Short mmCIF file of C-alpha atoms and ligand atoms in Angstrom, two decimals:
data_model
loop_
_atom_site.label_atom_id
_atom_site.label_comp_id
_atom_site.label_asym_id
_atom_site.label_seq_id
_atom_site.Cartn_x
_atom_site.Cartn_y
_atom_site.Cartn_z
CA MET A 1 82.49 70.78 110.25
CA ILE A 2 80.45 67.80 110.97
CA SER A 3 79.43 65.18 108.52
CA GLY A 4 77.95 61.74 108.24
CA LYS A 5 76.70 61.98 111.00
CA LYS A 6 72.89 61.66 112.75
CA ILE A 7 71.86 64.59 114.58
CA VAL A 8 68.90 65.60 116.38
CA ILE A 9 67.94 69.20 116.79
CA THR A 10 65.68 70.66 118.78
CA GLY A 11 63.69 73.61 118.37
CA GLY A 12 65.24 73.33 115.15
CA ALA A 13 62.07 75.18 113.58
CA GLY A 14 62.88 78.32 115.54
CA PHE A 15 64.89 81.34 115.07
CA ILE A 16 68.61 80.24 116.00
CA GLY A 17 67.74 75.95 115.43
CA SER A 18 66.66 76.88 111.50
CA ASN A 19 70.16 78.97 110.86
CA LEU A 20 72.23 75.63 112.01
CA VAL A 21 69.65 72.72 110.40
CA ASP A 22 70.64 75.15 107.44
CA SER A 23 74.25 74.60 108.20
CA LEU A 24 74.14 70.94 109.07
CA ALA A 25 71.86 69.22 106.29
CA GLY A 26 73.54 68.79 103.49
CA SER A 27 75.98 66.87 104.46
CA ASN A 28 74.17 64.71 107.80
CA GLU A 29 71.05 62.60 108.74
CA VAL A 30 69.15 65.74 110.30
CA THR A 31 66.31 64.80 112.01
CA VAL A 32 63.76 68.12 113.95
CA ILE A 33 61.94 68.00 117.25
CA ASP A 34 59.93 70.74 117.28
CA ASN A 35 56.30 71.60 119.60
CA MET A 36 55.74 74.58 116.57
CA HIS A 37 55.24 76.85 119.96
CA THR A 38 57.63 79.90 117.74
CA GLY A 39 58.80 77.63 115.66
CA SER A 40 57.41 77.64 111.87
CA LYS A 41 57.87 75.06 109.53
CA ASN A 42 58.62 77.90 106.41
CA ASN A 43 62.01 77.96 108.45
CA ILE A 44 63.31 74.58 106.97
CA LYS A 45 60.73 74.59 104.05
CA LYS A 46 63.62 73.52 101.88
CA HIS A 47 65.13 70.80 103.73
CA LEU A 48 61.59 69.06 104.42
CA GLU A 49 60.73 69.36 100.89
CA SER A 50 64.16 67.68 99.77
CA GLY A 51 63.82 65.15 101.96
CA ARG A 52 66.95 65.94 104.25
CA VAL A 53 65.93 66.96 106.98
CA THR A 54 62.53 64.98 108.67
CA LEU A 55 60.26 66.87 111.47
CA ILE A 56 58.83 65.69 114.67
CA ASP A 57 55.82 67.92 115.61
CA LYS A 58 56.44 67.06 119.40
CA ASP A 59 57.89 68.39 122.37
CA VAL A 60 61.03 67.45 123.95
CA LYS A 61 59.73 65.38 126.63
CA ASP A 62 58.81 62.35 124.28
CA ILE A 63 62.13 62.50 122.77
CA GLY A 64 62.79 58.54 123.66
CA ASN A 65 59.60 57.80 121.49
CA ILE A 66 60.51 59.07 118.17
CA GLY A 67 62.98 56.07 116.99
CA VAL A 68 66.26 58.13 116.87
CA ASP A 69 69.90 57.29 117.69
CA PRO A 70 71.79 60.30 117.29
CA ASP A 71 75.38 60.87 117.29
CA TYR A 72 74.44 64.20 118.36
CA ILE A 73 71.76 66.18 119.86
CA PHE A 74 72.06 70.20 119.60
CA HIS A 75 69.10 71.00 122.75
CA LEU A 76 67.55 74.47 121.40
CA GLY A 77 63.69 73.33 122.27
CA MET A 78 63.56 75.81 124.86
CA TYR A 79 60.72 78.43 125.15
CA SER A 80 62.68 81.17 124.68
CA SER A 81 61.92 84.66 126.04
CA SER A 82 62.03 85.41 129.87
CA PRO A 83 58.00 87.13 129.73
CA MET A 84 56.62 83.50 128.36
CA TYR A 85 58.36 82.32 132.10
CA LYS A 86 55.86 84.73 134.26
CA ASP A 87 53.56 85.01 132.68
CA ASP A 88 53.47 80.64 133.00
CA ASN A 89 55.39 80.13 135.85
CA TYR A 90 55.17 76.60 134.64
CA LYS A 91 57.22 76.44 132.20
CA VAL A 92 59.85 76.51 134.34
CA SER A 93 59.01 72.45 135.40
CA GLY A 94 58.54 72.30 131.93
CA ILE A 95 61.96 73.06 130.77
CA VAL A 96 63.24 70.81 133.35
CA ASP A 97 60.89 67.64 132.24
CA GLY A 98 62.17 67.99 128.57
CA ALA A 99 65.82 68.18 129.86
CA ILE A 100 65.60 65.28 132.34
CA SER A 101 63.43 63.10 129.02
CA LEU A 102 67.24 64.29 127.13
CA PHE A 103 70.00 64.02 129.10
CA LYS A 104 68.51 60.04 130.13
CA PHE A 105 67.93 59.05 126.65
CA ALA A 106 71.23 60.79 125.59
CA SER A 107 73.45 59.04 128.32
CA LYS A 108 71.13 55.19 127.17
CA LYS A 109 72.38 55.91 123.23
CA GLY A 110 75.94 57.47 124.08
CA SER A 111 74.88 61.06 122.31
CA LYS A 112 76.67 64.33 122.47
CA VAL A 113 74.78 66.38 123.86
CA ILE A 114 74.79 70.83 123.06
CA LEU A 115 73.29 72.66 125.33
CA ALA A 116 71.40 76.18 124.40
CA SER A 117 71.91 78.25 127.92
CA SER A 118 71.88 82.13 127.74
CA SER A 119 73.83 84.90 129.28
CA SER A 120 70.44 86.14 130.80
CA VAL A 121 72.05 83.60 133.47
CA TYR A 122 74.39 86.63 134.33
CA ASN A 123 71.66 89.11 135.03
CA GLY A 124 72.73 91.10 138.29
CA ASN A 125 76.20 90.48 137.44
CA GLU A 126 78.64 93.77 136.47
CA PRO A 127 79.68 92.85 132.94
CA PRO A 128 82.35 91.27 131.29
CA TYR A 129 80.27 88.51 132.63
CA LYS A 130 82.73 85.24 133.06
CA GLU A 131 81.58 81.50 132.65
CA GLU A 132 82.47 81.25 136.54
CA MET A 133 80.75 84.13 137.78
CA GLN A 134 78.42 83.34 140.61
CA LEU A 135 75.04 83.11 139.66
CA LYS A 136 72.15 85.36 141.44
CA VAL A 137 68.20 84.72 141.33
CA THR A 138 66.37 87.11 139.05
CA ASP A 139 64.04 86.12 137.38
CA PHE A 140 61.92 82.88 136.30
CA TYR A 141 63.27 81.94 132.66
CA THR A 142 67.12 82.53 134.31
CA GLU A 143 66.53 79.62 136.84
CA ALA A 144 65.33 77.95 134.24
CA ARG A 145 68.56 77.68 132.17
CA ILE A 146 70.34 77.94 135.68
CA TYR A 147 68.94 74.46 136.15
CA VAL A 148 69.21 73.03 133.12
CA GLU A 149 72.56 73.67 133.07
CA ARG A 150 73.14 72.29 136.46
CA LEU A 151 71.32 69.06 135.63
CA ALA A 152 73.66 68.94 132.65
CA GLU A 153 76.37 68.88 135.03
CA LEU A 154 74.92 66.02 136.77
CA TYR A 155 73.77 63.67 134.63
CA SER A 156 77.41 63.79 133.17
CA ARG A 157 79.18 63.35 136.87
CA MET A 158 76.21 60.66 137.45
CA GLU A 159 76.19 59.15 134.29
CA GLY A 160 79.31 60.26 131.80
CA LEU A 161 76.91 61.99 129.33
CA SER A 162 79.39 64.56 127.31
CA VAL A 163 77.46 68.14 127.14
CA THR A 164 78.66 71.25 126.81
CA ALA A 165 76.78 74.44 127.47
CA ILE A 166 77.16 77.70 125.45
CA ARG A 167 75.38 80.99 126.83
CA PHE A 168 73.86 82.91 124.25
CA PHE A 169 74.68 86.55 124.57
CA SER A 170 71.81 89.14 122.54
CA VAL A 171 71.65 87.10 119.01
CA TYR A 172 70.08 88.66 115.63
CA GLY A 173 69.75 87.71 112.39
CA PRO A 174 67.43 86.04 109.55
CA HIS A 175 64.63 83.55 110.45
CA GLU A 176 62.81 85.54 113.51
CA GLU A 177 59.47 86.12 111.81
CA SER A 178 58.09 83.50 113.65
CA LYS A 179 59.02 85.10 117.52
CA LYS A 180 57.46 87.73 116.82
CA GLN A 181 57.15 90.18 119.52
CA TYR A 182 60.07 87.97 121.18
CA ALA A 183 62.31 88.66 118.39
CA ASN A 184 65.54 91.01 118.72
CA LEU A 185 65.63 94.23 119.12
CA ILE A 186 67.61 95.03 115.84
CA THR A 187 65.58 92.41 114.12
CA GLN A 188 61.93 94.29 115.79
CA PHE A 189 63.39 97.57 114.64
CA ILE A 190 64.74 96.37 110.61
CA TRP A 191 60.61 95.07 110.71
CA ALA A 192 59.17 98.55 112.31
CA ILE A 193 61.44 100.57 109.95
CA ASN A 194 60.13 98.44 106.48
CA ARG A 195 56.56 99.50 108.56
CA GLY A 196 56.77 103.17 108.47
CA GLU A 197 56.76 103.21 111.82
CA ALA A 198 59.50 104.31 114.76
CA PRO A 199 60.68 102.02 116.34
CA VAL A 200 60.29 101.93 120.37
CA ILE A 201 62.83 102.14 122.86
CA TYR A 202 62.34 101.21 126.93
CA GLY A 203 64.56 104.35 128.69
CA ASP A 204 67.08 107.04 127.00
CA GLY A 205 68.68 104.03 124.52
CA ARG A 206 72.33 104.09 126.28
CA GLN A 207 71.56 100.53 127.89
CA THR A 208 74.27 97.85 126.05
CA ARG A 209 74.11 94.67 124.28
CA ASP A 210 76.34 92.26 123.15
CA PHE A 211 75.14 91.38 120.06
CA VAL A 212 75.79 88.61 118.35
CA TYR A 213 74.76 87.77 114.78
CA VAL A 214 73.07 83.90 114.56
CA GLY A 215 75.88 82.55 111.92
CA ASP A 216 78.39 83.04 114.71
CA ILE A 217 76.62 81.02 117.12
CA VAL A 218 76.16 78.57 114.65
CA SER A 219 79.97 78.02 114.18
CA ALA A 220 80.19 78.30 118.36
CA LEU A 221 77.40 75.33 118.49
CA GLU A 222 79.28 73.05 115.88
CA LYS A 223 82.81 73.80 118.03
CA ALA A 224 81.18 73.03 121.18
CA ALA A 225 80.59 69.03 119.53
CA GLY A 226 83.62 68.91 119.07
CA ILE A 227 83.90 68.84 122.82
CA LYS A 228 84.87 65.39 124.64
CA GLY A 229 84.61 64.65 127.68
CA GLU A 230 82.75 65.92 130.87
CA TYR A 231 80.23 69.21 131.46
CA ASP A 232 81.79 72.71 130.49
CA VAL A 233 80.18 75.92 129.93
CA PHE A 234 81.03 78.49 127.52
CA ASN A 235 80.28 82.38 126.96
CA ALA A 236 79.54 83.19 122.75
CA GLY A 237 79.01 86.61 122.24
CA THR A 238 81.57 88.64 120.47
CA GLY A 239 82.97 90.53 123.82
CA LYS A 240 81.88 94.13 122.43
CA SER A 241 78.77 96.00 123.53
CA TYR A 242 76.57 97.98 121.87
CA THR A 243 74.41 100.80 123.12
CA LEU A 244 70.96 100.65 121.52
CA ASN A 245 71.36 104.25 120.46
CA GLU A 246 74.23 103.46 118.47
CA MET A 247 72.85 100.48 116.82
CA VAL A 248 69.81 102.73 115.88
CA SER A 249 72.52 104.81 114.05
CA ILE A 250 73.83 102.02 111.95
CA LEU A 251 70.74 100.88 111.45
CA GLY A 252 70.22 103.92 110.20
CA ARG A 253 73.02 104.50 107.73
CA GLU A 254 72.38 100.97 106.46
CA MET A 255 69.33 101.64 105.43
CA ASP A 256 69.37 104.79 104.86
CA VAL A 257 66.74 106.58 106.53
CA GLU A 258 66.28 108.97 109.45
CA ILE A 259 65.41 107.07 111.99
CA LYS A 260 63.77 109.26 114.85
CA PRO A 261 62.86 106.56 117.86
CA GLU A 262 60.47 107.12 120.31
CA TYR A 263 61.52 107.13 123.63
CA VAL A 264 59.34 105.50 126.35
CA ASP A 265 59.86 105.53 129.72
CA LYS A 266 58.93 102.27 131.31
CA LYS A 267 60.96 99.65 132.04
CA ALA A 268 60.43 95.79 133.15
CA LYS A 269 61.45 94.93 136.54
CA ASN A 270 65.12 94.20 137.21
CA TYR A 271 65.50 95.15 133.42
CA VAL A 272 69.46 94.46 132.22
CA GLU A 273 70.96 98.03 132.10
CA HIS A 274 74.61 95.50 130.17
CA THR A 275 75.81 93.43 128.53
CA ARG A 276 78.87 91.94 127.63
CA ALA A 277 81.30 88.70 127.50
CA ASP A 278 84.21 87.68 128.25
CA ILE A 279 85.56 85.78 125.47
CA SER A 280 89.11 84.28 126.76
CA LYS A 281 87.32 81.16 127.68
CA ALA A 282 85.53 80.16 124.81
CA GLU A 283 88.26 81.76 121.95
CA ARG A 284 91.08 79.51 124.44
CA VAL A 285 89.28 76.10 124.57
CA LEU A 286 86.73 76.11 121.75
CA GLY A 287 88.90 78.46 119.32
CA PHE A 288 85.49 80.53 118.81
CA LYS A 289 85.79 83.95 117.92
CA ALA A 290 82.96 86.04 116.76
CA GLU A 291 83.33 86.86 113.01
CA TYR A 292 80.83 89.15 111.69
CA THR A 293 80.77 92.92 113.07
CA LEU A 294 77.32 94.77 113.85
CA GLU A 295 77.65 96.49 110.29
CA LYS A 296 77.82 93.16 108.17
CA GLY A 297 75.53 91.41 110.47
CA ILE A 298 72.89 93.90 110.26
CA ARG A 299 73.33 94.15 106.19
CA ASN A 300 72.44 90.23 106.20
CA CYS A 301 69.31 90.79 108.00
CA ILE A 302 68.39 94.04 106.18
CA GLU A 303 68.26 92.19 102.44
CA TYR A 304 66.60 89.31 104.40
CA TYR A 305 63.68 91.66 106.10
CA LYS A 306 63.52 93.33 103.05
CA GLY A 307 60.13 94.29 102.30
CA MET A 308 58.80 92.42 105.27
CA LYS A 309 56.88 94.38 107.45
CA ILE A 310 55.97 92.22 110.23
N1 NAD B 1 67.70 84.54 120.20
C1 NAD B 1 68.57 84.96 121.24
O1 NAD B 1 68.81 86.08 120.89
C2 NAD B 1 69.00 83.05 122.28
C3 NAD B 1 69.54 84.12 123.65
C4 NAD B 1 69.90 83.16 125.20
C5 NAD B 1 69.57 81.69 124.50
N2 NAD B 1 68.70 81.39 123.62
C6 NAD B 1 68.29 79.95 123.45
O2 NAD B 1 68.23 79.62 122.28
C7 NAD B 1 66.95 78.60 122.11
C8 NAD B 1 66.63 78.55 120.79
O3 NAD B 1 66.03 80.38 121.02
P1 NAD B 1 65.90 80.87 119.58
O4 NAD B 1 66.00 82.51 119.42
O5 NAD B 1 66.15 80.41 117.77
O6 NAD B 1 64.03 80.91 119.68
P2 NAD B 1 62.72 80.44 118.98
O7 NAD B 1 61.68 80.60 119.74
O8 NAD B 1 62.82 80.57 117.48
O9 NAD B 1 63.16 78.56 119.34
C9 NAD B 1 62.93 77.92 120.38
C10 NAD B 1 61.78 76.65 119.73
O10 NAD B 1 62.20 75.64 120.27
C11 NAD B 1 60.43 75.21 120.47
N3 NAD B 1 60.15 74.71 121.29
C12 NAD B 1 60.10 75.67 122.79
N4 NAD B 1 59.87 74.36 123.62
C13 NAD B 1 58.90 73.14 123.09
C14 NAD B 1 60.04 72.19 123.31
N5 NAD B 1 59.33 72.19 124.85
N6 NAD B 1 59.72 71.39 123.46
C15 NAD B 1 60.12 70.85 121.41
N7 NAD B 1 60.14 72.66 121.29
C16 NAD B 1 59.91 73.43 121.63
C17 NAD B 1 59.82 76.35 119.75
O11 NAD B 1 58.55 76.13 118.64
C18 NAD B 1 61.44 76.74 118.46
O12 NAD B 1 61.00 76.39 117.41
C19 NAD B 1 66.33 78.65 123.32
O13 NAD B 1 66.59 77.40 123.78
C20 NAD B 1 66.53 80.16 123.72
O14 NAD B 1 66.41 80.57 125.15
C21 NAD B 1 68.38 82.00 122.58
#
């Protein structure tokens, strides 16, 4: 439980960031920096109205000019999906620039940094994914995330910055509306069913994902804030994976509808068939263990997205 602190959350108007704002806003002074690329004011509306949260509509690169002196900086403000980087390769250098500005600023202020990273960095490896695995060259998004992790470690060694990176697996939950086509498959399937359409699955549906509910990611981020000292990195997944077909069956049961997915024989180059976290290090060092079963997380989403036809 973090309280009475000054906190900056980059990407705090986005999906995961705004769930973190929900958890921290009541007992801390929270400043959100978000360039509103996929973020939405709506995600943090109640906190803005109550004056508990300040929103700075700027790029992370401007973090040095916003007049805050934070105890903690949660860095989630980076373009969040692989196709964005494939379409515009310069997004790679953009997030590296942002990270350098943020690490320099945090080193000067003595702020603790908690860095959002991704299970995508393991692409090309066989699950279960372990933190010490050798990372491969697979796509632009993962290169950007690997580079930012390495810079974090460099600032830790050179400048004494305390930074902890968390590799999120497949995160789903409330507040994904403004991510639109980049939202998690679970969320996109709920929207499709709400529209009366069949969810589209690329391939035969036997590919697997380690789906992790956003509430668990918020808890991993808060636990990471308690880590002192040099750079370290942790997985945040459940350690279990489900096929897309199994996920659709759970959705059908929970929504009480018969779902017939449309199977499309088209997969992206470097398509990832299976993901699953090894969570032993996160359990041992962070004390993190996902609390939400897939059924429970899905029920929360169905309730939240009820009637939304996005
Ligand atoms: N959702 C997942 O399954 C998942 C998995 C692995 C990693 N991540 C990472 O977690 C972080 C949050 O992702 P999310 O799912 O909440 O997506 P999101 O797109 O909702 O959140 C990203 C937020 O950052 C903002 N942003 C992007 N670039 C920025 C910049 N240069 N300056 C300021 N703000 C910027 C966006 O407007 C958005 O509000 C991202 O870094 C993402 O890559 C997410």
